[in-house]
Structure formats: structure tokens, C-alpha cells
Coordinates of C-alpha atoms in Angstrom, one line a residue:
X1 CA 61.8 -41.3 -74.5
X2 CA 58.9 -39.6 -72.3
X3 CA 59.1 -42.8 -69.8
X4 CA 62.7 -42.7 -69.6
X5 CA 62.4 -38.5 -68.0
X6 CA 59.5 -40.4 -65.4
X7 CA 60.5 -40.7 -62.0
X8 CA 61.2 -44.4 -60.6
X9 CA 58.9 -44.5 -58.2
X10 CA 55.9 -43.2 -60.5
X11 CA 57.5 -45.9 -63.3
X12 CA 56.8 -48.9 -60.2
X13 CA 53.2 -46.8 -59.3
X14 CA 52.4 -47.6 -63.2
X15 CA 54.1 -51.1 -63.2
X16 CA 52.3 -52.1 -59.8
X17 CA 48.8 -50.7 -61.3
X18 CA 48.8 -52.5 -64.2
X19 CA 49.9 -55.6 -62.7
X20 CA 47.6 -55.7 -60.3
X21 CA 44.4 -54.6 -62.6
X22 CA 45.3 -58.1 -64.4
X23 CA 45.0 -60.4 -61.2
X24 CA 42.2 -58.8 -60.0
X25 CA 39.7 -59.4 -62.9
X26 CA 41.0 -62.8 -63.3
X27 CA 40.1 -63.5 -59.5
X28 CA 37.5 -61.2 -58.4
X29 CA 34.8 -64.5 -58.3
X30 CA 37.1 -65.9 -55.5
X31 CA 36.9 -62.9 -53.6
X32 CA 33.3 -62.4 -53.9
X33 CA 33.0 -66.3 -52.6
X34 CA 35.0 -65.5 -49.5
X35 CA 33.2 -62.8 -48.5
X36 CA 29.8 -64.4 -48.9
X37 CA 30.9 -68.0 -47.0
X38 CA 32.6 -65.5 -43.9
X39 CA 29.1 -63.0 -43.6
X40 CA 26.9 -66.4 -43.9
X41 CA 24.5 -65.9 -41.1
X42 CA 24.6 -68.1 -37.8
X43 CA 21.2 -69.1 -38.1
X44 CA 21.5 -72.5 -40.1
X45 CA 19.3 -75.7 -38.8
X46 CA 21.6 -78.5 -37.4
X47 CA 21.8 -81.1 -39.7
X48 CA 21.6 -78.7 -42.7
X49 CA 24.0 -80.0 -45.5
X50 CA 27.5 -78.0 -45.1
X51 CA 27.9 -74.7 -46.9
X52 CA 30.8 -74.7 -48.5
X53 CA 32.6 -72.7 -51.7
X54 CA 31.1 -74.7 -54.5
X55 CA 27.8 -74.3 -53.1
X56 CA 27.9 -70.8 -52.5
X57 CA 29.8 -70.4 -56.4
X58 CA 26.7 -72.1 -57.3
X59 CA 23.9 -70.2 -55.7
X60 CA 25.4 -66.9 -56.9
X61 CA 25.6 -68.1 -60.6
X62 CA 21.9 -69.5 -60.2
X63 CA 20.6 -66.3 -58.8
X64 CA 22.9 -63.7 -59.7
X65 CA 23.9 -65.2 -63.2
X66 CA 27.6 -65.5 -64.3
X67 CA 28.7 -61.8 -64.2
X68 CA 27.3 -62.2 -60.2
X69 CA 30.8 -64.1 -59.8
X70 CA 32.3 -60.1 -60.5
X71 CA 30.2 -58.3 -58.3
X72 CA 32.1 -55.5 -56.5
X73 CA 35.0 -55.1 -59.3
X74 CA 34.2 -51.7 -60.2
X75 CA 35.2 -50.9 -56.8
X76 CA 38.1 -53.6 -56.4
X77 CA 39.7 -51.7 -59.5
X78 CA 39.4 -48.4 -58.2
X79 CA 41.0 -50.2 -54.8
X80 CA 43.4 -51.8 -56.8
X81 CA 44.3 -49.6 -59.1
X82 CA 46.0 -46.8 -56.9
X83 CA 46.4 -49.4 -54.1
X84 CA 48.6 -51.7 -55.8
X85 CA 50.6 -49.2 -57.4
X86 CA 51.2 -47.2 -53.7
X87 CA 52.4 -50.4 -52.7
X88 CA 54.9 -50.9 -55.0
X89 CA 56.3 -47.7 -55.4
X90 CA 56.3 -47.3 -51.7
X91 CA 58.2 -50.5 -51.9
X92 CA 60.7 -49.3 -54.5
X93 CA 61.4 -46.3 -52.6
X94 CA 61.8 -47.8 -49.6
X95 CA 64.2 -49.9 -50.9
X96 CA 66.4 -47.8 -53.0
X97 CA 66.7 -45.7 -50.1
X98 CA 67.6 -48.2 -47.3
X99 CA 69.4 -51.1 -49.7
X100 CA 70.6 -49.0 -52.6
X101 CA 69.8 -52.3 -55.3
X102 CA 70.9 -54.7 -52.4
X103 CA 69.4 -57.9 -52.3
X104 CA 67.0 -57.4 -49.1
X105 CA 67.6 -60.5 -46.4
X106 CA 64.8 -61.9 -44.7
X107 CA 63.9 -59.6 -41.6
X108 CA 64.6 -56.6 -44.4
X109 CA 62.4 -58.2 -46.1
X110 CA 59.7 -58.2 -43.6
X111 CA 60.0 -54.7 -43.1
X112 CA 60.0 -53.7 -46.4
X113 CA 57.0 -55.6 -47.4
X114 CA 55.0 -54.4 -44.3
X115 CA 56.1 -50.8 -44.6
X116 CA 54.3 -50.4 -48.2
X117 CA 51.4 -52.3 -47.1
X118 CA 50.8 -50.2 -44.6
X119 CA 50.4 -46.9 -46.3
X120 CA 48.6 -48.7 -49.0
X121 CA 46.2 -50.0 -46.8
X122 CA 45.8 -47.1 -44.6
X123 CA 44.8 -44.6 -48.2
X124 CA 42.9 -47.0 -49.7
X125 CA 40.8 -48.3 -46.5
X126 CA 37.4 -46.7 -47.7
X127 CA 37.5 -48.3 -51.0
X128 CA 38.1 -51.4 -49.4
X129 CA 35.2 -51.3 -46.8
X130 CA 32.8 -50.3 -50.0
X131 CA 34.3 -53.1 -52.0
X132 CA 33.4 -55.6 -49.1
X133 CA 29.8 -54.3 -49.0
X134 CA 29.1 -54.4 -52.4
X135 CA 30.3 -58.2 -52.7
X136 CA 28.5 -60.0 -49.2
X137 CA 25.1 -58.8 -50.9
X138 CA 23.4 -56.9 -47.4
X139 CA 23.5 -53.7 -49.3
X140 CA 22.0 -52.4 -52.3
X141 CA 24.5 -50.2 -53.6
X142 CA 24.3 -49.1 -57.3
X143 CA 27.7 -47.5 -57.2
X144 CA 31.3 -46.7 -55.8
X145 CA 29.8 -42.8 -55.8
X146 CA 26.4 -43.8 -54.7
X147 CA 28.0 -46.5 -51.5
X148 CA 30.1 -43.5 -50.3
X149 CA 27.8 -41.1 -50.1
X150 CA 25.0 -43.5 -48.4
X151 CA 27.9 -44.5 -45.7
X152 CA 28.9 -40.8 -45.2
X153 CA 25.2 -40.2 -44.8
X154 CA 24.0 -42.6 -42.8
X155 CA 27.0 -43.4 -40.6
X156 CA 29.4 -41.1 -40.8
X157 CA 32.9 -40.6 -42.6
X158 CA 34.6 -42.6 -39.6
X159 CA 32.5 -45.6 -41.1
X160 CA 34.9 -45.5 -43.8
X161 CA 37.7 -46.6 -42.0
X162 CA 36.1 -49.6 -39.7
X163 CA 38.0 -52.6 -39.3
X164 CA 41.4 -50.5 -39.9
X165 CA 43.0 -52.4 -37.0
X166 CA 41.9 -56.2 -38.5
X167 CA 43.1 -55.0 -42.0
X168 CA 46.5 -53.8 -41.0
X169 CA 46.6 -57.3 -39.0
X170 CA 45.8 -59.1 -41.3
X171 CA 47.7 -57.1 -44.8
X172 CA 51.1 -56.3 -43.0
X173 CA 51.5 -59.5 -41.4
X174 CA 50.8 -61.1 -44.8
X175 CA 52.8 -59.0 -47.2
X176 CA 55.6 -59.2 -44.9
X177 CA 55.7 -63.0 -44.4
X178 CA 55.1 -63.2 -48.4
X179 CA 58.1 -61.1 -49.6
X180 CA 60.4 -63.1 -47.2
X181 CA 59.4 -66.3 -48.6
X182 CA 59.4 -65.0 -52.1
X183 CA 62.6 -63.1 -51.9
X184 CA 64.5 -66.1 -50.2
X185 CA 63.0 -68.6 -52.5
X186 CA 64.1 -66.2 -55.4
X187 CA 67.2 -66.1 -54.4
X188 CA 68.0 -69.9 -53.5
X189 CA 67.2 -70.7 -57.2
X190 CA 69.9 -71.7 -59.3
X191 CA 71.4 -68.8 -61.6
X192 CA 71.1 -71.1 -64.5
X193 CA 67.3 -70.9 -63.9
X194 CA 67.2 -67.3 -63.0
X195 CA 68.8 -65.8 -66.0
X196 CA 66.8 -68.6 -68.1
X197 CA 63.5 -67.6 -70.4
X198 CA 61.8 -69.7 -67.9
X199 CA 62.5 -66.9 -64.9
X200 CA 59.0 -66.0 -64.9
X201 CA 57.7 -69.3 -64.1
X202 CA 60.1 -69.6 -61.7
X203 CA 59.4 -66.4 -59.9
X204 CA 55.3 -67.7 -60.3
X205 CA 56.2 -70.5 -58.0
X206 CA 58.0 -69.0 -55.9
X207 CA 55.0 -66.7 -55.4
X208 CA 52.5 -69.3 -55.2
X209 CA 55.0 -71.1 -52.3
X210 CA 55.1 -67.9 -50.7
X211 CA 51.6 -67.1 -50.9
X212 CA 50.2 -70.1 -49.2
X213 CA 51.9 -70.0 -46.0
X214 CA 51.0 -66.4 -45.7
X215 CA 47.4 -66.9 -46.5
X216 CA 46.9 -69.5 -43.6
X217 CA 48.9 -67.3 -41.3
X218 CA 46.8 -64.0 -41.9
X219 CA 43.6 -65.8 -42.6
X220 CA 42.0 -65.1 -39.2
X221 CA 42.7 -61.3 -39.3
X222 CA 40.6 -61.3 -42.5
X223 CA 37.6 -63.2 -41.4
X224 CA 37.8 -60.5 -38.1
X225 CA 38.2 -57.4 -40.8
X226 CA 35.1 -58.9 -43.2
X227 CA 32.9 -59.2 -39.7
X228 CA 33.8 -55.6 -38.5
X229 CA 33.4 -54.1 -42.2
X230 CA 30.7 -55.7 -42.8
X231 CA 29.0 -54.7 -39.3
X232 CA 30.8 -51.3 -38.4
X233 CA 29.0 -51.1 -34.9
X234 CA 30.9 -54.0 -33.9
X235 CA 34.4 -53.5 -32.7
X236 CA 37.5 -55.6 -33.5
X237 CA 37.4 -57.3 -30.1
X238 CA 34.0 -58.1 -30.1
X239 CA 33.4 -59.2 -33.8
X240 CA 36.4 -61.9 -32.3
X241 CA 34.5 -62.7 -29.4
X242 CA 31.4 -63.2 -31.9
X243 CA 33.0 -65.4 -34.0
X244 CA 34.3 -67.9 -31.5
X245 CA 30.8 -67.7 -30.1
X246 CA 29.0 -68.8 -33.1
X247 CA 31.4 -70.8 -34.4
X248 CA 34.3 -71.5 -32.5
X249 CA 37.7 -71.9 -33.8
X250 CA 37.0 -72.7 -37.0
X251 CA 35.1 -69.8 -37.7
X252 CA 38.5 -67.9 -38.1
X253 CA 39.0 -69.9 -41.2
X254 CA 35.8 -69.6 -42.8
X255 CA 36.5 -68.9 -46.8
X256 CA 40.3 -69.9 -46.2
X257 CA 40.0 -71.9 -49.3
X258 CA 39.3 -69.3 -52.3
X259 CA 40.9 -66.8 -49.7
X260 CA 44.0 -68.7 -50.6
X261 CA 43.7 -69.3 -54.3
X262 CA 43.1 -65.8 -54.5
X263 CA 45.8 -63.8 -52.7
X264 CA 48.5 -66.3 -53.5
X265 CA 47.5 -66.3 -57.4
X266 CA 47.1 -62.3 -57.1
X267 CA 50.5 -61.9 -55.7
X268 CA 52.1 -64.4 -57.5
X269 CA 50.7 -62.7 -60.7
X270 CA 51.0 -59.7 -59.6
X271 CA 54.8 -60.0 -58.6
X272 CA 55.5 -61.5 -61.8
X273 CA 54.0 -59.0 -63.9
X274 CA 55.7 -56.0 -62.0
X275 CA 59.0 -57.6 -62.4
X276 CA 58.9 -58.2 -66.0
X277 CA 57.7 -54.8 -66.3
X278 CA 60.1 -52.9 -64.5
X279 CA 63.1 -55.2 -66.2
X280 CA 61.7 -53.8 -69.9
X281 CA 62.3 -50.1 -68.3
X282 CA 65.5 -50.6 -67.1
X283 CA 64.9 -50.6 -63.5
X284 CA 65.8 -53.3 -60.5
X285 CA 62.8 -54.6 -59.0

């Protein structure tokens, strides 16, 4: 009875923060291997064999042991969290407002997806540049607490919020381009299929469909975001000239691979989750 008196938008807040808790401990190693392949240093011999995700998944369960693989979750959950929740009750708000239980159509769609990404992204920016610096392994952190007070220290508050302008490129793009894909894909499937038991598994593919496209789109913007995070004196422009430097065009699709897998598993998941969720309380998703 108590959920039924909570507001909608804290009902998606709860539904998005569960749902995203789930996909991020299942896929926090694939994170922590795109963050180490993108902050490899330049300085490797010519002819030296090709580093690549299995190698780097190897060396950090040889020297780091297995739980290396989820190094920097404690901060990815208190990221993910509030994050995901923000973003889907932003989302739901947004949408009840402008569509009124409307079927969004594909520029809506856009819009809607980018709007909640950005205010999710723009509140939970300092957790993401700590979660990024616990998992490339420059820093010795020993805690979310202990990170943000060093960074505060030592470089300032504004430190917090480095690489705002890569993350927003990279995040509003990507959730914008994924909930047009997901929603149209959705909504080309046949009825029979939709109101089926296998809707869920439906919806997961349409995620995973959706997901792909919008990784290779954005991946780029992330490499730029890791780079500037990673090394806040750089700005955004010159971590991109760095990066073509070193290692030309390919560089901006260094860790492109568990990149990938991750977000378009996450969102899939994620999406799935929220859906199901907010069908058992009696609320359009």
C-alpha cells in the first residue's frame, strides 16, 4: 500500500537504481578493461606483440587476482546508484509531461533520452571522474571518501568536473541514439510478440541492437573523456590532438570492444529490468 502513495517519478528513481545496480556488477570487469587498454602508455617498442583485451583481462587477473576484474565498483555503485535512477525518473517525467503515455517517435525520442542524460551526467560527474581513477590503476586510492578528498586537496574541486564536455559528448549522443533505436525496434515488433511471456527477451534484443550502433558512434567521445579524466591538466582539445598524435585514428577506438559489450549489455539489462519493474507497479514505462 506504502508504494502505491509514492510519487511516479521516485517509483522510476527506485526502478532505474535497482536496475542498474544489477548490470553494473555483472559488467564492471569490462569497464575496468576499457579503461586500462584507453590510459595504456604510448611508450611501447615497435614490434612488441599487440595489446589487446584478453591480454590486458589477463595481466590484471595475474597481478591483481580475480576480484582485480571489480576494481572501482564501490564507486561505480555509488555512480550508478543515484545516476541511473536520476536518469530514469528524469526520463519518466519528461515524458509524462511532454507525451502524456504517448508512444515517443524517433526525434522525441532523441530528446528525451538526451535530456535525462544530461542532468544525470552533469550530478554525478565527480563520482564518475573518481570511478575512472580508481580503475586505470595511476592512483592509489583506498576509498570513494579518501579519492575525493585527495582531488579536492591536491587539485581542486574543479578537478571534479574535468572532461564534462567529452562526457556530455559522448553520454547524450549515445543515450539519445539508443532510445531511438530501442523505442522504434520496440515498436516495429509484432503485438503477438509484445504482449507474449517472451516480451522481455524481445525488449533484450532490441536493446542489444540498439546498443551497438550507439556504442561505435559515441566511442570516440569516451576514449577523449578517459584521457582528460584521467589527466585533468589536459583539455578536451588537446587530449584529441594527443591522441591522434600517438596513435592516430585508431586511437579513438581503443577499448571499443568491451566498451561495447558493456554499455550495450548494461542498457539492454538495464532497460529490461526497469520495464518489468515499473509494469508490476502499475506504471507505463
Amino acid at each position: 500500500m506504502e508504494m502505491l502513495l509514492v510519487h511516479p517519478a521516485i517509483k522510476a528513481f527506485m526502478c532505474g537504481s535497482l536496475s542498474g545496480t544489477c548490470s553494473t556488477l555483472l559488467f564492471q570487469p569490462l569497464d575496468l578493461v576499457k579503461t586500462r587498454l584507453q590510459t595504456l602508455q604510448s611508450g611501447v617498442q615497435p614490434g612488441s606483440g599487440r595489446v589487446g583485451m584478453v591480454s590486458v583481462l589477463l595481466s590484471v587477473v595475474r597481478t591483481e587476482r580475480l576480484l582485480g576484474l571489480w576494481k572501482g565498483v564501490s564507486p561505480s555503485f555509488v555512480r550508478t546508484i543515484p545516476g541511473v535512477g536520476i536518469y530514469f525518473s528524469t526520463y519518466h517525467s519528461m515524458k509524462q509531461h511532454f507525451l502524456q503515455d504517448r508512444r515517443p517517435g524517433a526525434m522525441q525520442a532523441v530528446l528525451l533520452g538526451g535530456g535525462a542524460r544530461t542532468v544525470a551526467g552533469v550530478v554525478m560527474l565527480p563520482i564518475t571522474v573518481i570511478k575512472t581513477r580508481f580503475e586505470c590503476g595511476r592512483y592509489r586510492y583506498v576509498s570513494v571518501c579518501g579519492a575525493l578528498r585527495s582531488v579536492c586537496q591536491t587539485e581542486g574541486p574543479a578537478a571534479l568536473f574535468s572532461g564534462l564536455m567529452a562526457t556530455l559528448l559522448r553520454d547524450v549522443p549515445f543515450s539519445g541514439i539508443y532510445l531511438m533505436f530501442y523505442s522504434q525496434s520496440k515498436a516495429s515488433l509484432p503485438q503477438e510478440i509484445s504482449a507474449s511471456p517472451s516480451a522481455p527477451l524481445a525488449n533484450f534484443t532490441c536493446g542489444i541492437l540498439a546498443g551497438v550502433l550507439a556504442s561505435l558512434i559515441t566511442q570516440p567521445a569516451d576514449v577523449v573523456k578517459t584521457h582528460v579524466q584521467v589527466n585533468p591538466q589536459l583539455r578536451t582539445t588537446e587530449a584529441i590532438r594527443s591522441i591522434y598524435t600517438e596513435r592516430g585514428l585508431q586511437g579513438f577506438f581503443r577499448g571499443a570492444v568491451p566498451r561495447s559489450l558493456r554499455r550495450t549489455m548494461m542498457a539492454a539489462m538495464a532497460w529490461t529490468v526497469f520495464e518489468q519493474m515499473m509494469e508490476r507497479i502499475g506504471l507505463k514505462s
